[in-house]
Amino acid sequence: MPITSRHLLGLEGVPKEDIQLILDTATTFREVLDRPIKRVPTLQGKTIVNLFFESSTRTRISFELAERRLSADVVNFAVAGSSVAKGETLKDTARNIEAMKIDMVVVRHSSPGAALFLSRVVNANVINAGDGTHEHPTQALLDMYTIREKFGKLEGLHVCIVGDISHSRVALSNIYGLQIMGATVSVCGPKTLIPKDIEKLGVRVYYNVEEAIRNTDILNVLRIQLERQDRSFFPSTREYHNYFGITKEKLEKAVKPITIMHPGPINRDVEISADVADGENSVILQQVLNGVAVRMAVLYLLGTGEGK
Ligand code: CP
């Protein structure tokens, strides 16, 4: 059964079967990454542009690696040195790039809705690599893949997202995706970093991290997104760490081992202590590896026409 959309703009409202198809397809590509020659000819002849208007380490490298592993031609765009610095609009940038016969666009932008906007003005398939505080669908897909790899399922599991929920696109995509797949999602953080009506999305809210830890299988720990905060939401990072930082001492109070996830970049000893980030229950680096396979699956499904 083919995926039902030409683009991947977010996970809100995506059919369960599409997510299942992406995760199952990623399993095939994950096996390719263990081969001595990690390349398949699937997207030979396709040209993909990575349009990154915001900084990125993992997502940009992961997409580029996924594209090259699929034998696509890859063009990387960075704002510095481009005509955006001279005042060119997003629409004009995209249409000029498309005139060069681009097949797919991967876009990261600080504005929520930037990927949706692009999908309306270009003919290429558009993949959202993070749009402001809105969504980051491939991050949530790789998070779900990593959970499924460890637990063999998503349905019935409890996932708690801890940290700066208000400024996080990872949180929203995880909430949508995990709920579609039958998991229970909660959030935890200081009141100032939890959106007011978030319960309307069907999530439970914890303001006490020890209580959250007692009731979950997985903690997905988020960074404090200082670059998106226009004022101070807590007195100091030390105070944040004392109350909400995930430490060995807090985890020892749990009745079972808790799987630790983090989308990166990590601020060690702020939202998570170094020993927990590197500990035996951490799957943080598996997330990074799985991200390449998941992005290969998304690019393949959308780029080969299997997508429509
Ligand atoms: N997880 C994530 O989006 O990381 P980058 O900002 O480094 O891409």
PDB file of C-alpha atoms and ligand atoms in Angstrom:
ATOM      1  CA  MET A   1       0.000   0.000   0.000  1.00  0.00           C
ATOM      2  CA  PRO A   2       1.512   3.400  -0.944  1.00  0.00           C
ATOM      3  CA  ILE A   3       1.898   6.323   1.453  1.00  0.00           C
ATOM      4  CA  THR A   4      -1.014   8.757   1.091  1.00  0.00           C
ATOM      5  CA  SER A   5       0.790  12.120   0.764  1.00  0.00           C
ATOM      6  CA  ARG A   6       3.315  13.716  -1.634  1.00  0.00           C
ATOM      7  CA  HIS A   7       4.925  15.670   1.226  1.00  0.00           C
ATOM      8  CA  LEU A   8       5.887  15.122   4.862  1.00  0.00           C
ATOM      9  CA  LEU A   9       4.965  18.385   6.574  1.00  0.00           C
ATOM     10  CA  GLY A  10       4.050  17.067  10.027  1.00  0.00           C
ATOM     11  CA  LEU A  11       2.529  14.081  11.818  1.00  0.00           C
ATOM     12  CA  GLU A  12      -0.764  15.717  12.826  1.00  0.00           C
ATOM     13  CA  GLY A  13      -3.538  13.693  11.220  1.00  0.00           C
ATOM     14  CA  VAL A  14      -1.203  11.320   9.344  1.00  0.00           C
ATOM     15  CA  PRO A  15      -2.846   7.898   8.931  1.00  0.00           C
ATOM     16  CA  LYS A  16      -1.500   5.141  11.196  1.00  0.00           C
ATOM     17  CA  GLU A  17      -0.837   3.005   8.102  1.00  0.00           C
ATOM     18  CA  ASP A  18       1.532   5.678   6.702  1.00  0.00           C
ATOM     19  CA  ILE A  19       3.585   5.782   9.910  1.00  0.00           C
ATOM     20  CA  GLN A  20       3.632   1.991   9.997  1.00  0.00           C
ATOM     21  CA  LEU A  21       4.816   1.913   6.359  1.00  0.00           C
ATOM     22  CA  ILE A  22       7.617   4.415   7.029  1.00  0.00           C
ATOM     23  CA  LEU A  23       8.812   2.489  10.109  1.00  0.00           C
ATOM     24  CA  ASP A  24       8.660  -0.872   8.292  1.00  0.00           C
ATOM     25  CA  THR A  25      10.501   0.548   5.261  1.00  0.00           C
ATOM     26  CA  ALA A  26      13.130   2.030   7.602  1.00  0.00           C
ATOM     27  CA  THR A  27      13.812  -1.485   8.932  1.00  0.00           C
ATOM     28  CA  THR A  28      14.912  -2.516   5.417  1.00  0.00           C
ATOM     29  CA  PHE A  29      17.183   0.526   5.089  1.00  0.00           C
ATOM     30  CA  ARG A  30      18.575   0.027   8.604  1.00  0.00           C
ATOM     31  CA  GLU A  31      19.935  -3.301   7.347  1.00  0.00           C
ATOM     32  CA  VAL A  32      21.609  -1.491   4.405  1.00  0.00           C
ATOM     33  CA  LEU A  33      23.514   0.661   6.929  1.00  0.00           C
ATOM     34  CA  ASP A  34      25.176  -2.465   8.361  1.00  0.00           C
ATOM     35  CA  ARG A  35      26.505  -3.588   4.948  1.00  0.00           C
ATOM     36  CA  PRO A  36      30.125  -2.968   3.926  1.00  0.00           C
ATOM     37  CA  ILE A  37      28.803  -0.918   0.950  1.00  0.00           C
ATOM     38  CA  LYS A  38      26.049   1.261   2.425  1.00  0.00           C
ATOM     39  CA  ARG A  39      24.497   2.443  -0.835  1.00  0.00           C
ATOM     40  CA  VAL A  40      21.499   1.460  -2.954  1.00  0.00           C
ATOM     41  CA  PRO A  41      20.542   2.900  -6.384  1.00  0.00           C
ATOM     42  CA  THR A  42      16.948   3.723  -5.347  1.00  0.00           C
ATOM     43  CA  LEU A  43      17.009   7.500  -6.019  1.00  0.00           C
ATOM     44  CA  GLN A  44      19.572   7.530  -8.841  1.00  0.00           C
ATOM     45  CA  GLY A  45      18.817  10.480 -11.151  1.00  0.00           C
ATOM     46  CA  LYS A  46      16.823  12.387  -8.502  1.00  0.00           C
ATOM     47  CA  THR A  47      18.085  15.751  -7.249  1.00  0.00           C
ATOM     48  CA  ILE A  48      17.425  16.836  -3.668  1.00  0.00           C
ATOM     49  CA  VAL A  49      18.138  20.244  -2.147  1.00  0.00           C
ATOM     50  CA  ASN A  50      18.639  20.680   1.584  1.00  0.00           C
ATOM     51  CA  LEU A  51      17.388  24.176   2.429  1.00  0.00           C
ATOM     52  CA  PHE A  52      18.541  24.952   5.959  1.00  0.00           C
ATOM     53  CA  PHE A  53      17.627  28.477   7.096  1.00  0.00           C
ATOM     54  CA  GLU A  54      18.362  27.516  10.739  1.00  0.00           C
ATOM     55  CA  SER A  55      21.366  25.811  12.288  1.00  0.00           C
ATOM     56  CA  SER A  56      21.449  22.027  12.497  1.00  0.00           C
ATOM     57  CA  THR A  57      23.984  19.287  13.061  1.00  0.00           C
ATOM     58  CA  ARG A  58      22.130  15.959  13.282  1.00  0.00           C
ATOM     59  CA  THR A  59      19.213  16.595  10.922  1.00  0.00           C
ATOM     60  CA  ARG A  60      21.257  18.169   8.131  1.00  0.00           C
ATOM     61  CA  ILE A  61      23.993  15.519   8.191  1.00  0.00           C
ATOM     62  CA  SER A  62      21.443  12.727   8.590  1.00  0.00           C
ATOM     63  CA  PHE A  63      19.394  13.872   5.577  1.00  0.00           C
ATOM     64  CA  GLU A  64      22.503  14.337   3.444  1.00  0.00           C
ATOM     65  CA  LEU A  65      23.786  10.897   4.389  1.00  0.00           C
ATOM     66  CA  ALA A  66      20.373   9.340   3.698  1.00  0.00           C
ATOM     67  CA  GLU A  67      20.213  11.040   0.271  1.00  0.00           C
ATOM     68  CA  ARG A  68      23.724   9.901  -0.683  1.00  0.00           C
ATOM     69  CA  ARG A  69      23.048   6.345   0.590  1.00  0.00           C
ATOM     70  CA  LEU A  70      20.084   6.317  -1.844  1.00  0.00           C
ATOM     71  CA  SER A  71      22.363   7.550  -4.702  1.00  0.00           C
ATOM     72  CA  ALA A  72      20.533  10.885  -5.149  1.00  0.00           C
ATOM     73  CA  ASP A  73      22.290  14.037  -6.359  1.00  0.00           C
ATOM     74  CA  VAL A  74      22.502  16.387  -3.375  1.00  0.00           C
ATOM     75  CA  VAL A  75      22.644  20.193  -3.237  1.00  0.00           C
ATOM     76  CA  ASN A  76      23.199  21.908   0.096  1.00  0.00           C
ATOM     77  CA  PHE A  77      21.941  25.441   0.646  1.00  0.00           C
ATOM     78  CA  ALA A  78      23.015  27.569   3.579  1.00  0.00           C
ATOM     79  CA  VAL A  79      21.689  31.060   4.279  1.00  0.00           C
ATOM     80  CA  ALA A  80      25.163  32.527   4.708  1.00  0.00           C
ATOM     81  CA  GLY A  81      26.493  33.266   1.239  1.00  0.00           C
ATOM     82  CA  SER A  82      23.054  32.972  -0.440  1.00  0.00           C
ATOM     83  CA  SER A  83      20.823  35.703  -1.888  1.00  0.00           C
ATOM     84  CA  VAL A  84      18.559  35.428   1.199  1.00  0.00           C
ATOM     85  CA  ALA A  85      21.124  37.714   2.840  1.00  0.00           C
ATOM     86  CA  LYS A  86      20.245  40.242   0.091  1.00  0.00           C
ATOM     87  CA  GLY A  87      16.530  40.158   0.902  1.00  0.00           C
ATOM     88  CA  GLU A  88      15.245  37.388  -1.381  1.00  0.00           C
ATOM     89  CA  THR A  89      11.971  35.827  -0.189  1.00  0.00           C
ATOM     90  CA  LEU A  90      11.507  32.146   0.687  1.00  0.00           C
ATOM     91  CA  LYS A  91       9.154  31.784  -2.288  1.00  0.00           C
ATOM     92  CA  ASP A  92      11.646  33.246  -4.754  1.00  0.00           C
ATOM     93  CA  THR A  93      14.515  31.198  -3.347  1.00  0.00           C
ATOM     94  CA  ALA A  94      12.453  28.022  -3.687  1.00  0.00           C
ATOM     95  CA  ARG A  95      11.159  28.777  -7.189  1.00  0.00           C
ATOM     96  CA  ASN A  96      14.636  29.641  -8.456  1.00  0.00           C
ATOM     97  CA  ILE A  97      16.007  26.431  -7.036  1.00  0.00           C
ATOM     98  CA  GLU A  98      13.139  24.474  -8.546  1.00  0.00           C
ATOM     99  CA  ALA A  99      13.819  26.009 -11.970  1.00  0.00           C
ATOM    100  CA  MET A 100      17.068  24.035 -11.795  1.00  0.00           C
ATOM    101  CA  LYS A 101      15.000  20.796 -11.921  1.00  0.00           C
ATOM    102  CA  ILE A 102      14.989  19.841  -8.266  1.00  0.00           C
ATOM    103  CA  ASP A 103      12.851  16.793  -7.391  1.00  0.00           C
ATOM    104  CA  MET A 104      12.710  17.076  -3.596  1.00  0.00           C
ATOM    105  CA  VAL A 105      13.204  19.833  -1.027  1.00  0.00           C
ATOM    106  CA  VAL A 106      14.171  19.274   2.611  1.00  0.00           C
ATOM    107  CA  VAL A 107      13.549  22.486   4.546  1.00  0.00           C
ATOM    108  CA  ARG A 108      14.348  23.767   8.027  1.00  0.00           C
ATOM    109  CA  HIS A 109      13.096  27.242   8.859  1.00  0.00           C
ATOM    110  CA  SER A 110      12.413  29.319  11.959  1.00  0.00           C
ATOM    111  CA  SER A 111       8.824  30.077  10.875  1.00  0.00           C
ATOM    112  CA  PRO A 112       6.020  27.628  11.685  1.00  0.00           C
ATOM    113  CA  GLY A 113       4.294  26.794   8.397  1.00  0.00           C
ATOM    114  CA  ALA A 114       7.352  27.370   6.178  1.00  0.00           C
ATOM    115  CA  ALA A 115       7.283  23.788   4.861  1.00  0.00           C
ATOM    116  CA  LEU A 116       3.534  23.952   4.158  1.00  0.00           C
ATOM    117  CA  PHE A 117       4.047  27.256   2.343  1.00  0.00           C
ATOM    118  CA  LEU A 118       6.806  25.763   0.180  1.00  0.00           C
ATOM    119  CA  SER A 119       4.668  22.734  -0.678  1.00  0.00           C
ATOM    120  CA  ARG A 120       2.116  25.144  -2.157  1.00  0.00           C
ATOM    121  CA  VAL A 121       4.556  27.061  -4.364  1.00  0.00           C
ATOM    122  CA  VAL A 122       6.847  24.338  -5.722  1.00  0.00           C
ATOM    123  CA  ASN A 123       6.158  21.081  -7.555  1.00  0.00           C
ATOM    124  CA  ALA A 124       8.876  19.142  -5.733  1.00  0.00           C
ATOM    125  CA  ASN A 125       8.125  16.837  -2.795  1.00  0.00           C
ATOM    126  CA  VAL A 126       8.674  18.818   0.422  1.00  0.00           C
ATOM    127  CA  ILE A 127       9.958  17.345   3.687  1.00  0.00           C
ATOM    128  CA  ASN A 128       9.811  19.407   6.864  1.00  0.00           C
ATOM    129  CA  ALA A 129      13.122  19.226   8.748  1.00  0.00           C
ATOM    130  CA  GLY A 130      11.771  21.473  11.544  1.00  0.00           C
ATOM    131  CA  ASP A 131       9.628  24.609  11.226  1.00  0.00           C
ATOM    132  CA  GLY A 132       9.983  26.905  14.224  1.00  0.00           C
ATOM    133  CA  THR A 133       8.071  25.650  17.253  1.00  0.00           C
ATOM    134  CA  HIS A 134       5.632  23.688  15.070  1.00  0.00           C
ATOM    135  CA  GLU A 135       6.732  20.188  13.955  1.00  0.00           C
ATOM    136  CA  HIS A 136       9.817  18.062  13.308  1.00  0.00           C
ATOM    137  CA  PRO A 137       8.235  14.927  11.853  1.00  0.00           C
ATOM    138  CA  THR A 138      11.353  12.909  10.950  1.00  0.00           C
ATOM    139  CA  GLN A 139      12.667  13.371  14.517  1.00  0.00           C
ATOM    140  CA  ALA A 140       9.453  11.896  15.929  1.00  0.00           C
ATOM    141  CA  LEU A 141       9.551   9.069  13.371  1.00  0.00           C
ATOM    142  CA  LEU A 142      13.115   8.156  14.347  1.00  0.00           C
ATOM    143  CA  ASP A 143      12.130   8.376  18.021  1.00  0.00           C
ATOM    144  CA  MET A 144       9.234   5.983  17.382  1.00  0.00           C
ATOM    145  CA  TYR A 145      11.472   3.677  15.356  1.00  0.00           C
ATOM    146  CA  THR A 146      13.983   3.547  18.226  1.00  0.00           C
ATOM    147  CA  ILE A 147      11.262   2.799  20.789  1.00  0.00           C
ATOM    148  CA  ARG A 148       9.792   0.082  18.570  1.00  0.00           C
ATOM    149  CA  GLU A 149      13.262  -1.413  18.057  1.00  0.00           C
ATOM    150  CA  LYS A 150      13.781  -1.652  21.823  1.00  0.00           C
ATOM    151  CA  PHE A 151      10.284  -2.648  22.996  1.00  0.00           C
ATOM    152  CA  GLY A 152       8.995  -4.416  19.860  1.00  0.00           C
ATOM    153  CA  LYS A 153       5.880  -2.209  19.887  1.00  0.00           C
ATOM    154  CA  LEU A 154       4.560   1.301  20.471  1.00  0.00           C
ATOM    155  CA  GLU A 155       1.016   0.501  21.518  1.00  0.00           C
ATOM    156  CA  GLY A 156       0.448   0.537  25.262  1.00  0.00           C
ATOM    157  CA  LEU A 157       3.776   2.168  26.174  1.00  0.00           C
ATOM    158  CA  HIS A 158       4.024   5.322  28.287  1.00  0.00           C
ATOM    159  CA  VAL A 159       6.314   8.068  26.992  1.00  0.00           C
ATOM    160  CA  CYS A 160       6.969  11.214  29.017  1.00  0.00           C
ATOM    161  CA  ILE A 161       8.496  14.238  27.278  1.00  0.00           C
ATOM    162  CA  VAL A 162      10.425  16.318  29.825  1.00  0.00           C
ATOM    163  CA  GLY A 163      11.650  19.881  29.470  1.00  0.00           C
ATOM    164  CA  ASP A 164      10.897  22.916  27.363  1.00  0.00           C
ATOM    165  CA  ILE A 165       7.614  21.797  25.811  1.00  0.00           C
ATOM    166  CA  SER A 166       6.467  25.311  24.848  1.00  0.00           C
ATOM    167  CA  HIS A 167       9.327  25.967  22.432  1.00  0.00           C
ATOM    168  CA  SER A 168       9.687  22.418  21.098  1.00  0.00           C
ATOM    169  CA  ARG A 169       8.713  21.136  17.651  1.00  0.00           C
ATOM    170  CA  VAL A 170       9.989  17.690  18.684  1.00  0.00           C
ATOM    171  CA  ALA A 171       7.380  17.517  21.470  1.00  0.00           C
ATOM    172  CA  LEU A 172       4.437  18.269  19.196  1.00  0.00           C
ATOM    173  CA  SER A 173       5.452  15.767  16.499  1.00  0.00           C
ATOM    174  CA  ASN A 174       6.040  13.098  19.157  1.00  0.00           C
ATOM    175  CA  ILE A 175       2.663  13.758  20.783  1.00  0.00           C
ATOM    176  CA  TYR A 176       0.838  13.405  17.446  1.00  0.00           C
ATOM    177  CA  GLY A 177       2.832  10.420  16.200  1.00  0.00           C
ATOM    178  CA  LEU A 178       2.908   8.391  19.412  1.00  0.00           C
ATOM    179  CA  GLN A 179      -0.805   8.857  20.044  1.00  0.00           C
ATOM    180  CA  ILE A 180      -1.636   7.773  16.476  1.00  0.00           C
ATOM    181  CA  MET A 181       0.402   4.615  17.149  1.00  0.00           C
ATOM    182  CA  GLY A 182      -1.421   3.864  20.405  1.00  0.00           C
ATOM    183  CA  ALA A 183       1.110   5.026  23.001  1.00  0.00           C
ATOM    184  CA  THR A 184       0.215   7.145  26.038  1.00  0.00           C
ATOM    185  CA  VAL A 185       2.040  10.485  26.148  1.00  0.00           C
ATOM    186  CA  SER A 186       2.662  12.804  29.076  1.00  0.00           C
ATOM    187  CA  VAL A 187       4.717  15.970  29.426  1.00  0.00           C
ATOM    188  CA  CYS A 188       6.694  17.302  32.367  1.00  0.00           C
ATOM    189  CA  GLY A 189       8.391  20.618  33.085  1.00  0.00           C
ATOM    190  CA  PRO A 190       8.039  23.919  34.886  1.00  0.00           C
ATOM    191  CA  LYS A 191       4.626  25.558  34.479  1.00  0.00           C
ATOM    192  CA  THR A 192       6.272  28.374  32.524  1.00  0.00           C
ATOM    193  CA  LEU A 193       7.460  25.928  29.837  1.00  0.00           C
ATOM    194  CA  ILE A 194       4.223  23.928  29.389  1.00  0.00           C
ATOM    195  CA  PRO A 195       1.614  25.356  26.937  1.00  0.00           C
ATOM    196  CA  LYS A 196      -1.594  26.353  28.735  1.00  0.00           C
ATOM    197  CA  ASP A 197      -4.049  24.073  26.932  1.00  0.00           C
ATOM    198  CA  ILE A 198      -1.807  21.121  26.202  1.00  0.00           C
ATOM    199  CA  GLU A 199      -4.209  18.699  27.988  1.00  0.00           C
ATOM    200  CA  LYS A 200      -6.547  19.262  25.031  1.00  0.00           C
ATOM    201  CA  LEU A 201      -4.092  17.175  22.972  1.00  0.00           C
ATOM    202  CA  GLY A 202      -4.819  14.243  25.289  1.00  0.00           C
ATOM    203  CA  VAL A 203      -1.584  14.373  27.284  1.00  0.00           C
ATOM    204  CA  ARG A 204      -1.217  14.246  31.063  1.00  0.00           C
ATOM    205  CA  VAL A 205       0.883  17.038  32.588  1.00  0.00           C
ATOM    206  CA  TYR A 206       3.382  16.506  35.432  1.00  0.00           C
ATOM    207  CA  TYR A 207       5.033  19.378  37.245  1.00  0.00           C
ATOM    208  CA  ASN A 208       6.974  16.972  39.443  1.00  0.00           C
ATOM    209  CA  VAL A 209       9.618  14.935  37.644  1.00  0.00           C
ATOM    210  CA  GLU A 210       9.791  12.142  40.256  1.00  0.00           C
ATOM    211  CA  GLU A 211       6.069  11.511  39.773  1.00  0.00           C
ATOM    212  CA  ALA A 212       6.543  11.468  35.987  1.00  0.00           C
ATOM    213  CA  ILE A 213       9.391   8.966  36.309  1.00  0.00           C
ATOM    214  CA  ARG A 214       7.224   6.630  38.430  1.00  0.00           C
ATOM    215  CA  ASN A 215       4.588   6.469  35.698  1.00  0.00           C
ATOM    216  CA  THR A 216       6.550   6.047  32.484  1.00  0.00           C
ATOM    217  CA  ASP A 217       8.528   3.529  30.408  1.00  0.00           C
ATOM    218  CA  ILE A 218      10.464   6.110  28.420  1.00  0.00           C
ATOM    219  CA  LEU A 219      11.698   9.631  29.123  1.00  0.00           C
ATOM    220  CA  ASN A 220      12.312  11.806  26.071  1.00  0.00           C
ATOM    221  CA  VAL A 221      14.401  14.649  27.492  1.00  0.00           C
ATOM    222  CA  LEU A 222      14.373  18.018  25.724  1.00  0.00           C
ATOM    223  CA  ARG A 223      16.853  20.843  25.767  1.00  0.00           C
ATOM    224  CA  ILE A 224      15.979  24.284  27.101  1.00  0.00           C
ATOM    225  CA  GLN A 225      15.642  26.211  23.847  1.00  0.00           C
ATOM    226  CA  LEU A 226      17.209  29.488  24.913  1.00  0.00           C
ATOM    227  CA  GLU A 227      17.408  30.681  21.291  1.00  0.00           C
ATOM    228  CA  ARG A 228      13.590  30.657  21.047  1.00  0.00           C
ATOM    229  CA  GLN A 229      12.971  32.258  24.454  1.00  0.00           C
ATOM    230  CA  ASP A 230      12.527  36.016  24.567  1.00  0.00           C
ATOM    231  CA  ARG A 231      12.637  36.153  28.388  1.00  0.00           C
ATOM    232  CA  SER A 232      13.656  34.060  31.361  1.00  0.00           C
ATOM    233  CA  PHE A 233      11.301  31.152  32.188  1.00  0.00           C
ATOM    234  CA  PHE A 234      13.160  29.884  35.281  1.00  0.00           C
ATOM    235  CA  PRO A 235      15.579  31.484  37.737  1.00  0.00           C
ATOM    236  CA  SER A 236      18.788  29.693  36.679  1.00  0.00           C
ATOM    237  CA  THR A 237      20.021  26.586  34.849  1.00  0.00           C
ATOM    238  CA  ARG A 238      21.302  25.229  38.179  1.00  0.00           C
ATOM    239  CA  GLU A 239      17.815  25.534  39.665  1.00  0.00           C
ATOM    240  CA  TYR A 240      16.303  23.934  36.550  1.00  0.00           C
ATOM    241  CA  HIS A 241      18.733  21.034  36.876  1.00  0.00           C
ATOM    242  CA  ASN A 242      17.880  20.569  40.572  1.00  0.00           C
ATOM    243  CA  TYR A 243      14.128  20.335  39.915  1.00  0.00           C
ATOM    244  CA  PHE A 244      13.801  18.918  36.389  1.00  0.00           C
ATOM    245  CA  GLY A 245      17.246  17.640  35.359  1.00  0.00           C
ATOM    246  CA  ILE A 246      17.249  13.859  34.785  1.00  0.00           C
ATOM    247  CA  THR A 247      19.837  12.405  37.146  1.00  0.00           C
ATOM    248  CA  LYS A 248      20.804   8.935  38.386  1.00  0.00           C
ATOM    249  CA  GLU A 249      19.451   9.827  41.849  1.00  0.00           C
ATOM    250  CA  LYS A 250      15.998  10.678  40.481  1.00  0.00           C
ATOM    251  CA  LEU A 251      15.936   7.564  38.232  1.00  0.00           C
ATOM    252  CA  GLU A 252      16.882   5.278  41.133  1.00  0.00           C
ATOM    253  CA  LYS A 253      13.466   5.975  42.661  1.00  0.00           C
ATOM    254  CA  ALA A 254      11.737   4.359  39.660  1.00  0.00           C
ATOM    255  CA  VAL A 255      10.433   0.809  40.071  1.00  0.00           C
ATOM    256  CA  LYS A 256      11.913  -0.297  36.694  1.00  0.00           C
ATOM    257  CA  PRO A 257      14.681   0.880  34.346  1.00  0.00           C
ATOM    258  CA  ILE A 258      13.553   3.876  32.294  1.00  0.00           C
ATOM    259  CA  THR A 259      14.712   4.195  28.682  1.00  0.00           C
ATOM    260  CA  ILE A 260      16.361   7.560  28.112  1.00  0.00           C
ATOM    261  CA  MET A 261      16.008   9.459  24.833  1.00  0.00           C
ATOM    262  CA  HIS A 262      17.129  12.923  23.721  1.00  0.00           C
ATOM    263  CA  PRO A 263      16.863  14.467  20.233  1.00  0.00           C
ATOM    264  CA  GLY A 264      20.073  16.482  20.735  1.00  0.00           C
ATOM    265  CA  PRO A 265      21.880  18.754  21.017  1.00  0.00           C
ATOM    266  CA  ILE A 266      22.414  17.849  24.696  1.00  0.00           C
ATOM    267  CA  ASN A 267      23.227  20.411  27.359  1.00  0.00           C
ATOM    268  CA  ARG A 268      24.985  18.075  29.774  1.00  0.00           C
ATOM    269  CA  ASP A 269      24.208  18.644  33.442  1.00  0.00           C
ATOM    270  CA  VAL A 270      21.354  21.013  32.612  1.00  0.00           C
ATOM    271  CA  GLU A 271      18.373  18.911  31.410  1.00  0.00           C
ATOM    272  CA  ILE A 272      20.254  15.598  31.798  1.00  0.00           C
ATOM    273  CA  SER A 273      23.316  14.539  33.762  1.00  0.00           C
ATOM    274  CA  ALA A 274      26.290  13.242  31.783  1.00  0.00           C
ATOM    275  CA  ASP A 275      26.175   9.785  33.418  1.00  0.00           C
ATOM    276  CA  VAL A 276      22.511   9.328  32.459  1.00  0.00           C
ATOM    277  CA  ALA A 277      23.101  10.540  28.879  1.00  0.00           C
ATOM    278  CA  ASP A 278      25.929   7.997  28.511  1.00  0.00           C
ATOM    279  CA  GLY A 279      24.357   5.318  30.732  1.00  0.00           C
ATOM    280  CA  GLU A 280      23.189   1.797  29.921  1.00  0.00           C
ATOM    281  CA  ASN A 281      19.538   2.793  29.496  1.00  0.00           C
ATOM    282  CA  SER A 282      20.314   5.627  27.088  1.00  0.00           C
ATOM    283  CA  VAL A 283      19.414   5.057  23.406  1.00  0.00           C
ATOM    284  CA  ILE A 284      20.514   8.533  22.316  1.00  0.00           C
ATOM    285  CA  LEU A 285      23.118   7.369  19.803  1.00  0.00           C
ATOM    286  CA  GLN A 286      20.810   4.640  18.457  1.00  0.00           C
ATOM    287  CA  GLN A 287      18.352   7.462  17.717  1.00  0.00           C
ATOM    288  CA  VAL A 288      21.017   9.182  15.611  1.00  0.00           C
ATOM    289  CA  LEU A 289      21.845   5.999  13.671  1.00  0.00           C
ATOM    290  CA  ASN A 290      18.184   5.110  13.161  1.00  0.00           C
ATOM    291  CA  GLY A 291      17.556   8.656  11.917  1.00  0.00           C
ATOM    292  CA  VAL A 292      19.479   7.917   8.717  1.00  0.00           C
ATOM    293  CA  ALA A 293      17.383   4.790   8.011  1.00  0.00           C
ATOM    294  CA  VAL A 294      14.114   6.588   8.777  1.00  0.00           C
ATOM    295  CA  ARG A 295      15.025   9.504   6.492  1.00  0.00           C
ATOM    296  CA  MET A 296      16.006   7.042   3.743  1.00  0.00           C
ATOM    297  CA  ALA A 297      12.539   5.499   4.103  1.00  0.00           C
ATOM    298  CA  VAL A 298      10.766   8.877   3.869  1.00  0.00           C
ATOM    299  CA  LEU A 299      12.856   9.983   0.865  1.00  0.00           C
ATOM    300  CA  TYR A 300      12.288   6.646  -0.875  1.00  0.00           C
ATOM    301  CA  LEU A 301       8.526   6.559  -0.293  1.00  0.00           C
ATOM    302  CA  LEU A 302       7.971  10.161  -1.402  1.00  0.00           C
ATOM    303  CA  GLY A 303      10.635  10.272  -4.104  1.00  0.00           C
ATOM    304  CA  THR A 304       9.888   7.115  -6.075  1.00  0.00           C
ATOM    305  CA  GLY A 305       6.211   7.685  -6.609  1.00  0.00           C
ATOM    306  CA  GLU A 306       5.564   4.932  -4.055  1.00  0.00           C
ATOM    307  CA  GLY A 307       4.445   8.023  -2.210  1.00  0.00           C
ATOM    308  CA  LYS A 308       1.398   8.705  -4.369  1.00  0.00           C
TER     309      LYS A 308
HETATM  310  N1   CP B   1      17.491  16.837  16.736  1.00  0.00           N
HETATM  311  C1   CP B   1      17.774  17.889  15.939  1.00  0.00           C
HETATM  312  O1   CP B   1      16.917  18.421  15.227  1.00  0.00           O
HETATM  313  O2   CP B   1      19.082  18.276  15.997  1.00  0.00           O
HETATM  314  P1   CP B   1      19.724  19.414  15.064  1.00  0.00           P
HETATM  315  O3   CP B   1      19.125  20.724  15.470  1.00  0.00           O
HETATM  316  O4   CP B   1      21.220  19.337  15.319  1.00  0.00           O
HETATM  317  O5   CP B   1      19.384  19.079  13.637  1.00  0.00           O
END
